[in-house]
């Protein structure tokens, strides 16, 4: 077997994976309609429930073939009753994307845009809900970690307000699930979602939604806004047939099965500890070179650092990227409007030692380019 070169991905997903996960994809050909494959999907679904401590009698995990945005699409389009409104608490690019999805389906959406450089303000949420005296808002949506900035939103506190209003709460946990501990009951999350290439450290192509069965059952009677991406239909088809409605990403699901095994061997808290150590190494390495992070650490979810471009005539993100990439390290552009930023992320099967190796490479690249170290900023 050819040796697989190890690459360190510091982008916000897909993540660096273990060789055992990569190799789990190499399986005998199988028709996914076979019961044997249904068992694999059932095991993956049950494991996903365990990752977020979702009681099996109340929650279901529903699998789809697609990237993370597909899971967002499914949640947005499938859970809004006729004549009701979706409220998106929007403090970043991913919540904005959810609002875009709702608009694409001509749904009645309130896109509550908030400052992108701090967590969602509970007082503002309270005020928006208080204005909805007629209780038109049936669904509230937000993002756990806005991956563009690394900001963590206070979902448990928001959940209290949402439920007091009688609405259901959807949280995009794509960039936190299986990294930062989540407990859907404790955190008041009715629906959350992620994809296989991020926290669980699997391959790209499996999107999943974990949500309350009673609400999924009720959604049977809601408008069907998408043929392929309907939550109730996928849930019901799997329950009845033990299969996905349409062809699943077979090999990716074998990889997810292996990734979840490795997740439970490492353990929820040990994995979170590893990511935290990786992130600490990122913070320290940046500080040592004089780089400025644009979001205060107390606002961060502990998985993504957004860094301002230094004011140096020799700085070029593209050149730094290319030189690091050539040496096995992938860094990533930022996602903040109007600001030159790049990102370093702590997800994936990497450790603080990989980060130490990265900073040795980065230091060499900056020196080669003639960027003054410590880097400097005009103000
Ligand atoms: C990565 C990510 C997604 C999904 O992105 P895809 O490119 O479709 O996989 C959705 N939400 C958040 C918060 C993410 O970080």
CSV table of C-alpha atoms and ligand atoms in Angstrom, one decimal:
chain,number,residue,atom,x,y,z
A,1,UNK,CA,0.0,0.0,0.0
A,2,UNK,CA,1.3,3.4,-1.0
A,3,UNK,CA,2.2,5.6,2.0
A,4,UNK,CA,-0.2,8.5,2.4
A,5,UNK,CA,1.6,11.8,2.8
A,6,UNK,CA,0.4,13.7,5.9
A,7,UNK,CA,-0.8,17.2,5.3
A,8,UNK,CA,-1.7,19.7,8.0
A,9,UNK,CA,-4.9,21.5,7.2
A,10,UNK,CA,-5.4,24.7,9.2
A,11,UNK,CA,-8.4,25.7,7.1
A,12,UNK,CA,-11.9,25.4,8.7
A,13,UNK,CA,-12.6,22.0,7.1
A,14,UNK,CA,-12.3,19.6,5.6
A,15,UNK,CA,-10.0,18.6,8.4
A,16,UNK,CA,-6.8,16.5,8.6
A,17,UNK,CA,-7.8,12.9,9.0
A,18,UNK,CA,-6.1,9.8,10.3
A,19,UNK,CA,-4.9,7.2,7.9
A,20,UNK,CA,-7.2,4.6,9.5
A,21,UNK,CA,-10.2,6.8,8.5
A,22,UNK,CA,-8.9,7.3,5.0
A,23,UNK,CA,-8.4,3.6,4.6
A,24,UNK,CA,-11.8,2.7,6.0
A,25,UNK,CA,-13.1,3.9,2.6
A,26,UNK,CA,-11.5,1.0,0.8
A,27,UNK,CA,-14.2,-1.7,1.1
A,28,UNK,CA,-15.6,-4.4,-1.1
A,29,UNK,CA,-18.2,-2.9,-3.5
A,30,UNK,CA,-21.6,-3.0,-2.0
A,31,UNK,CA,-25.1,-1.9,-3.1
A,32,UNK,CA,-26.2,0.5,-0.5
A,33,UNK,CA,-29.7,-1.0,-0.6
A,34,UNK,CA,-28.4,-4.1,1.2
A,35,UNK,CA,-29.4,-4.6,4.8
A,36,UNK,CA,-25.7,-4.8,5.7
A,37,UNK,CA,-25.2,-1.2,4.6
A,38,UNK,CA,-28.4,-0.1,6.4
A,39,UNK,CA,-26.8,-1.4,9.6
A,40,UNK,CA,-23.7,0.8,9.0
A,41,UNK,CA,-25.9,3.9,8.6
A,42,UNK,CA,-27.9,3.0,11.7
A,43,UNK,CA,-24.7,2.7,13.7
A,44,UNK,CA,-23.5,6.0,12.4
A,45,UNK,CA,-26.8,7.7,13.3
A,46,UNK,CA,-26.8,6.2,16.8
A,47,UNK,CA,-23.2,7.3,17.3
A,48,UNK,CA,-24.0,10.8,16.1
A,49,UNK,CA,-26.8,11.0,18.7
A,50,UNK,CA,-24.3,10.0,21.4
A,51,UNK,CA,-21.9,12.7,20.3
A,52,UNK,CA,-24.4,15.4,21.3
A,53,UNK,CA,-25.9,13.4,24.2
A,54,UNK,CA,-29.3,13.2,22.5
A,55,UNK,CA,-31.7,10.8,24.1
A,56,UNK,CA,-32.7,8.2,21.4
A,57,UNK,CA,-36.4,8.3,22.4
A,58,UNK,CA,-36.6,12.1,21.7
A,59,UNK,CA,-34.1,12.8,19.0
A,60,UNK,CA,-33.2,11.3,15.6
A,61,UNK,CA,-30.1,11.7,13.4
A,62,UNK,CA,-31.0,12.1,9.7
A,63,UNK,CA,-28.3,11.5,7.1
A,64,UNK,CA,-28.0,13.2,3.7
A,65,UNK,CA,-25.5,13.0,0.9
A,66,UNK,CA,-24.0,16.5,0.6
A,67,UNK,CA,-21.7,19.1,2.2
A,68,UNK,CA,-22.7,21.0,5.4
A,69,UNK,CA,-24.7,23.6,3.5
A,70,UNK,CA,-27.1,20.9,2.5
A,71,UNK,CA,-27.9,20.2,6.1
A,72,UNK,CA,-28.5,24.0,6.6
A,73,UNK,CA,-30.8,24.0,3.6
A,74,UNK,CA,-32.8,21.0,4.9
A,75,UNK,CA,-33.3,22.6,8.3
A,76,UNK,CA,-34.2,25.9,6.9
A,77,UNK,CA,-36.7,24.7,4.3
A,78,UNK,CA,-38.3,21.8,6.2
A,79,UNK,CA,-39.3,23.1,9.6
A,80,UNK,CA,-41.4,26.2,9.0
A,81,UNK,CA,-45.2,25.9,9.2
A,82,UNK,CA,-47.3,27.6,6.6
A,83,UNK,CA,-47.9,31.3,7.3
A,84,UNK,CA,-45.2,31.5,9.9
A,85,UNK,CA,-41.8,33.3,10.0
A,86,UNK,CA,-38.3,32.3,10.4
A,87,UNK,CA,-36.0,34.5,12.5
A,88,UNK,CA,-32.3,34.3,11.7
A,89,UNK,CA,-30.0,35.7,14.4
A,90,UNK,CA,-27.3,36.8,12.1
A,91,UNK,CA,-23.8,37.8,13.3
A,92,UNK,CA,-21.8,36.3,10.5
A,93,UNK,CA,-21.4,34.7,7.1
A,94,UNK,CA,-23.0,31.4,8.0
A,95,UNK,CA,-26.2,32.8,9.5
A,96,UNK,CA,-26.4,35.1,6.5
A,97,UNK,CA,-26.2,32.0,4.3
A,98,UNK,CA,-29.2,30.5,6.2
A,99,UNK,CA,-31.2,33.7,5.5
A,100,UNK,CA,-30.1,33.5,1.8
A,101,UNK,CA,-31.4,29.9,1.7
A,102,UNK,CA,-34.8,31.0,3.2
A,103,UNK,CA,-35.0,33.8,0.6
A,104,UNK,CA,-34.2,31.3,-2.2
A,105,UNK,CA,-37.4,29.4,-1.2
A,106,UNK,CA,-39.4,32.7,-0.9
A,107,UNK,CA,-39.9,31.9,2.8
A,108,UNK,CA,-40.9,34.7,5.2
A,109,UNK,CA,-37.6,35.4,6.9
A,110,UNK,CA,-36.5,38.1,9.4
A,111,UNK,CA,-32.8,38.4,8.8
A,112,UNK,CA,-31.7,40.1,12.1
A,113,UNK,CA,-28.3,41.4,11.2
A,114,UNK,CA,-26.1,42.1,14.2
A,115,UNK,CA,-22.5,43.2,14.7
A,116,UNK,CA,-20.1,40.5,13.3
A,117,UNK,CA,-17.3,41.2,15.8
A,118,UNK,CA,-19.1,40.1,19.0
A,119,UNK,CA,-21.4,37.4,20.2
A,120,UNK,CA,-25.2,37.8,19.8
A,121,UNK,CA,-26.6,40.2,22.3
A,122,UNK,CA,-29.4,38.6,24.4
A,123,UNK,CA,-31.1,41.9,25.0
A,124,UNK,CA,-31.5,42.3,21.2
A,125,UNK,CA,-32.9,38.8,20.9
A,126,UNK,CA,-35.4,39.6,23.7
A,127,UNK,CA,-36.4,42.8,22.0
A,128,UNK,CA,-37.0,41.2,18.6
A,129,UNK,CA,-39.1,38.4,20.1
A,130,UNK,CA,-41.1,40.9,22.3
A,131,UNK,CA,-42.0,42.8,19.1
A,132,UNK,CA,-43.6,39.6,17.7
A,133,UNK,CA,-46.7,39.9,19.8
A,134,UNK,CA,-48.8,37.8,17.3
A,135,UNK,CA,-46.3,34.9,17.7
A,136,UNK,CA,-45.6,34.8,13.9
A,137,UNK,CA,-42.1,33.6,14.5
A,138,UNK,CA,-42.2,29.9,14.8
A,139,UNK,CA,-38.5,29.1,14.1
A,140,UNK,CA,-35.3,30.8,15.3
A,141,UNK,CA,-32.0,29.9,13.7
A,142,UNK,CA,-28.5,30.8,14.6
A,143,UNK,CA,-24.9,29.6,14.3
A,144,UNK,CA,-23.0,28.1,17.3
A,145,UNK,CA,-19.6,29.2,16.1
A,146,UNK,CA,-19.5,31.7,13.2
A,147,UNK,CA,-16.6,30.1,11.4
A,148,UNK,CA,-15.6,33.2,9.6
A,149,UNK,CA,-14.7,35.0,12.8
A,150,UNK,CA,-14.4,32.2,15.3
A,151,UNK,CA,-17.1,33.8,17.5
A,152,UNK,CA,-19.1,31.6,19.9
A,153,UNK,CA,-22.7,32.5,20.3
A,154,UNK,CA,-24.5,31.9,23.6
A,155,UNK,CA,-26.9,29.2,22.4
A,156,UNK,CA,-28.1,27.9,25.7
A,157,UNK,CA,-29.2,31.4,26.8
A,158,UNK,CA,-30.8,32.1,23.4
A,159,UNK,CA,-32.6,28.8,23.7
A,160,UNK,CA,-34.3,29.9,26.9
A,161,UNK,CA,-35.6,33.0,25.1
A,162,UNK,CA,-36.7,31.1,22.0
A,163,UNK,CA,-38.6,28.5,24.0
A,164,UNK,CA,-40.2,31.1,26.2
A,165,UNK,CA,-41.6,32.5,23.0
A,166,UNK,CA,-42.9,29.1,21.9
A,167,UNK,CA,-40.7,28.8,18.9
A,168,UNK,CA,-38.3,26.0,18.0
A,169,UNK,CA,-34.5,26.5,17.9
A,170,UNK,CA,-32.2,25.4,15.1
A,171,UNK,CA,-28.4,25.8,15.6
A,172,UNK,CA,-25.8,25.4,13.0
A,173,UNK,CA,-23.2,23.4,14.9
A,174,UNK,CA,-21.2,22.5,11.8
A,175,UNK,CA,-18.0,23.9,13.2
A,176,UNK,CA,-18.4,22.9,16.8
A,177,UNK,CA,-20.0,19.4,16.9
A,178,UNK,CA,-17.7,16.7,18.1
A,179,UNK,CA,-15.1,19.4,19.0
A,180,UNK,CA,-16.6,21.6,21.7
A,181,UNK,CA,-18.8,19.5,24.0
A,182,UNK,CA,-22.5,19.9,23.1
A,183,UNK,CA,-25.5,18.5,25.0
A,184,UNK,CA,-28.6,19.2,23.0
A,185,UNK,CA,-30.9,18.8,26.1
A,186,UNK,CA,-28.8,21.0,28.4
A,187,UNK,CA,-28.2,23.5,25.6
A,188,UNK,CA,-31.8,23.7,24.5
A,189,UNK,CA,-31.1,22.7,20.9
A,190,UNK,CA,-34.1,21.3,19.0
A,191,UNK,CA,-32.2,20.9,15.8
A,192,UNK,CA,-28.5,21.0,15.0
A,193,UNK,CA,-26.4,19.9,12.1
A,194,UNK,CA,-22.9,19.2,10.8
A,195,UNK,CA,-21.0,17.3,8.1
A,196,UNK,CA,-18.6,14.5,8.2
A,197,UNK,CA,-15.5,16.4,7.2
A,198,UNK,CA,-15.3,18.7,10.2
A,199,UNK,CA,-15.5,17.7,13.9
A,200,UNK,CA,-15.8,14.0,13.5
A,201,UNK,CA,-12.7,14.0,11.2
A,202,UNK,CA,-14.2,12.1,8.4
A,203,UNK,CA,-14.4,12.6,4.6
A,204,UNK,CA,-16.5,15.1,2.8
A,205,UNK,CA,-19.9,14.1,1.5
A,206,UNK,CA,-22.1,13.2,4.5
A,207,UNK,CA,-24.3,15.9,6.0
A,208,UNK,CA,-26.5,15.1,9.0
A,209,UNK,CA,-29.2,16.7,11.1
A,210,UNK,CA,-29.9,15.8,14.7
A,211,UNK,CA,-33.3,16.9,15.9
A,212,UNK,CA,-36.5,16.3,17.9
A,213,UNK,CA,-38.6,13.5,16.6
A,214,UNK,CA,-41.9,15.1,17.7
A,215,UNK,CA,-41.1,18.2,15.6
A,216,UNK,CA,-40.0,16.2,12.6
A,217,UNK,CA,-43.3,14.2,12.9
A,218,UNK,CA,-45.2,17.5,13.0
A,219,UNK,CA,-43.3,18.8,10.0
A,220,UNK,CA,-45.0,16.1,7.8
A,221,UNK,CA,-47.8,18.7,7.3
A,222,UNK,CA,-45.6,21.7,6.6
A,223,UNK,CA,-45.0,23.0,3.0
A,224,UNK,CA,-42.6,20.8,1.0
A,225,UNK,CA,-40.2,23.4,-0.4
A,226,UNK,CA,-37.6,21.0,-1.8
A,227,UNK,CA,-37.9,17.5,-3.3
A,228,UNK,CA,-34.4,16.3,-2.5
A,229,UNK,CA,-33.8,18.2,0.7
A,230,UNK,CA,-36.9,17.5,2.8
A,231,UNK,CA,-36.3,16.4,6.4
A,232,UNK,CA,-39.5,14.6,7.1
A,233,UNK,CA,-39.3,12.5,3.9
A,234,UNK,CA,-35.7,11.5,4.5
A,235,UNK,CA,-36.5,10.6,8.1
A,236,UNK,CA,-39.6,8.6,7.2
A,237,UNK,CA,-37.9,6.8,4.4
A,238,UNK,CA,-35.0,5.6,6.6
A,239,UNK,CA,-37.4,4.6,9.4
A,240,UNK,CA,-39.5,2.5,6.9
A,241,UNK,CA,-36.7,1.1,4.8
A,242,UNK,CA,-33.4,1.4,6.7
A,243,UNK,CA,-32.0,3.2,3.6
A,244,UNK,CA,-31.5,6.7,2.5
A,245,UNK,CA,-34.1,7.8,0.0
A,246,UNK,CA,-31.5,8.3,-2.7
A,247,UNK,CA,-27.9,7.0,-3.2
A,248,UNK,CA,-25.8,7.6,-0.2
A,249,UNK,CA,-22.1,8.4,-0.3
A,250,UNK,CA,-21.2,4.8,0.5
A,251,UNK,CA,-17.4,5.0,1.1
A,252,UNK,CA,-17.7,8.3,3.0
A,253,UNK,CA,-20.1,6.6,5.4
A,254,UNK,CA,-17.6,3.8,6.1
A,255,UNK,CA,-15.1,6.5,6.8
A,256,UNK,CA,-17.6,8.2,9.1
A,257,UNK,CA,-18.2,4.9,11.0
A,258,UNK,CA,-14.4,4.6,11.6
A,259,UNK,CA,-14.1,8.3,12.5
A,260,UNK,CA,-16.8,8.0,15.1
A,261,UNK,CA,-15.2,4.9,16.6
A,262,UNK,CA,-12.0,6.9,16.9
A,263,UNK,CA,-14.0,9.8,18.4
A,264,UNK,CA,-15.3,7.6,21.3
A,265,UNK,CA,-11.9,6.1,21.8
A,266,UNK,CA,-10.3,9.5,22.2
A,267,UNK,CA,-13.2,10.7,24.3
A,268,UNK,CA,-15.3,13.9,24.3
A,269,UNK,CA,-13.3,15.8,26.9
A,270,UNK,CA,-9.9,14.6,25.8
A,271,UNK,CA,-10.6,15.6,22.3
A,272,UNK,CA,-11.8,19.1,23.4
A,273,UNK,CA,-8.6,19.3,25.5
A,274,UNK,CA,-6.5,18.4,22.4
A,275,UNK,CA,-8.2,21.1,20.3
A,276,UNK,CA,-7.7,23.6,23.1
A,277,UNK,CA,-4.0,22.8,23.3
A,278,UNK,CA,-3.8,23.1,19.5
A,279,UNK,CA,-5.5,26.5,19.7
A,280,UNK,CA,-3.3,27.7,22.5
A,281,UNK,CA,-0.3,26.9,20.4
A,282,UNK,CA,-1.8,28.9,17.5
A,283,UNK,CA,-2.5,31.9,19.8
A,284,UNK,CA,1.1,31.8,21.2
A,285,UNK,CA,2.7,31.3,17.9
A,286,UNK,CA,0.9,34.3,16.4
A,287,UNK,CA,1.7,36.5,19.4
A,288,UNK,CA,5.3,35.6,19.2
A,289,UNK,CA,5.5,36.8,15.5
A,290,UNK,CA,3.5,39.9,16.4
A,291,UNK,CA,0.3,39.0,14.5
A,292,UNK,CA,-3.0,40.5,15.7
A,293,UNK,CA,-6.2,38.5,16.1
A,294,UNK,CA,-9.3,40.5,15.2
A,295,UNK,CA,-11.6,38.9,17.7
A,296,UNK,CA,-10.9,39.1,21.5
A,297,UNK,CA,-10.1,35.6,22.8
A,298,UNK,CA,-13.0,35.7,25.3
A,299,UNK,CA,-15.4,35.9,22.4
A,300,UNK,CA,-13.9,33.0,20.5
A,301,UNK,CA,-15.1,29.4,20.4
A,302,UNK,CA,-11.5,28.2,20.8
A,303,UNK,CA,-11.3,26.6,17.3
A,304,UNK,CA,-10.7,29.4,14.8
A,305,UNK,CA,-8.3,32.4,14.9
A,306,UNK,CA,-9.0,35.3,12.5
A,307,UNK,CA,-5.8,37.3,11.9
A,308,UNK,CA,-5.4,40.8,10.5
A,309,UNK,CA,-3.0,41.1,7.6
A,310,UNK,CA,0.1,43.0,8.8
A,311,UNK,CA,0.9,46.4,7.2
A,312,UNK,CA,4.1,45.4,5.5
A,313,UNK,CA,4.8,46.1,1.8
A,314,UNK,CA,6.3,42.6,1.4
A,315,UNK,CA,3.2,40.8,2.9
A,316,UNK,CA,1.1,38.8,0.5
A,317,UNK,CA,-1.4,36.3,1.8
A,318,UNK,CA,-1.3,34.4,-1.5
A,319,UNK,CA,2.5,34.0,-1.4
A,320,UNK,CA,2.5,33.0,2.2
A,321,UNK,CA,-0.2,30.5,1.5
A,322,UNK,CA,1.7,29.0,-1.5
A,323,UNK,CA,5.0,28.7,0.3
A,324,UNK,CA,3.3,27.1,3.4
A,325,UNK,CA,1.3,24.8,1.1
A,326,UNK,CA,4.4,23.6,-0.7
A,327,UNK,CA,5.7,22.5,2.8
A,328,UNK,CA,2.5,20.6,3.7
A,329,UNK,CA,0.6,23.3,5.7
A,330,UNK,CA,-2.7,24.8,4.4
A,331,UNK,CA,-3.8,28.2,5.7
A,332,UNK,CA,-7.0,29.9,4.7
A,333,UNK,CA,-8.3,33.3,3.7
A,334,UNK,CA,-10.6,35.2,6.1
A,335,UNK,CA,-14.3,35.8,5.8
A,336,UNK,CA,-14.9,39.3,7.2
A,337,UNK,CA,-16.1,42.0,4.9
A,338,UNK,CA,-13.9,44.9,4.4
A,339,UNK,CA,-11.0,43.5,6.4
A,340,UNK,CA,-7.9,41.7,5.2
A,341,UNK,CA,-7.8,38.6,7.4
A,342,UNK,CA,-6.7,35.0,7.2
A,343,UNK,CA,-7.6,32.1,9.4
A,344,UNK,CA,-5.8,29.3,11.3
A,345,UNK,CA,-8.1,26.6,12.7
A,346,UNK,CA,-7.6,23.9,15.4
A,347,UNK,CA,-9.9,21.2,14.0
A,348,UNK,CA,-8.9,17.8,12.7
A,349,UNK,CA,-6.4,15.2,13.7
A,350,UNK,CA,-3.6,17.6,14.6
A,351,UNK,CA,-1.8,18.6,17.8
A,352,UNK,CA,0.2,21.4,19.2
A,353,UNK,CA,3.4,19.8,17.8
A,354,UNK,CA,2.0,20.2,14.3
A,355,UNK,CA,1.4,23.9,15.1
A,356,UNK,CA,5.0,24.3,16.4
A,357,UNK,CA,6.2,22.8,13.1
A,358,UNK,CA,3.9,25.2,11.2
A,359,UNK,CA,5.3,28.3,12.9
A,360,UNK,CA,8.8,27.2,12.1
A,361,UNK,CA,7.8,27.0,8.5
A,362,UNK,CA,5.9,30.3,8.6
A,363,UNK,CA,8.8,32.1,10.2
A,364,UNK,CA,11.1,30.9,7.4
A,365,UNK,CA,8.5,32.0,4.8
A,366,UNK,CA,8.2,35.5,6.3
A,367,UNK,CA,12.0,35.8,6.4
A,368,UNK,CA,12.3,34.7,2.7
A,369,UNK,CA,9.7,37.3,1.7
A,370,UNK,CA,11.4,40.1,3.6
A,371,UNK,CA,8.4,40.6,5.9
A,372,UNK,CA,9.8,42.2,9.1
A,373,UNK,CA,9.3,40.1,12.2
A,374,UNK,CA,7.7,40.8,14.6
A,375,UNK,CA,5.1,41.9,12.0
A,376,UNK,CA,3.8,45.4,12.4
A,377,UNK,CA,0.5,47.3,12.1
A,378,UNK,CA,0.0,51.0,11.4
A,379,UNK,CA,-2.5,51.5,14.1
B,1,LIG,C1,-18.3,24.6,7.1
B,1,LIG,C2,-19.6,25.1,7.6
B,1,LIG,C3,-20.8,24.9,6.9
B,1,LIG,C4,-20.9,24.1,5.6
B,1,LIG,O1,-20.1,24.4,4.6
B,1,LIG,P1,-19.9,23.4,3.4
B,1,LIG,O2,-18.8,24.1,2.6
B,1,LIG,O3,-21.2,23.3,2.7
B,1,LIG,O4,-19.5,22.1,3.9
B,1,LIG,C5,-21.9,25.4,7.5
B,1,LIG,N1,-21.9,26.1,8.6
B,1,LIG,C6,-20.8,26.4,9.3
B,1,LIG,C7,-20.8,27.2,10.5
B,1,LIG,C8,-19.6,25.9,8.8
B,1,LIG,O5,-18.4,26.1,9.5
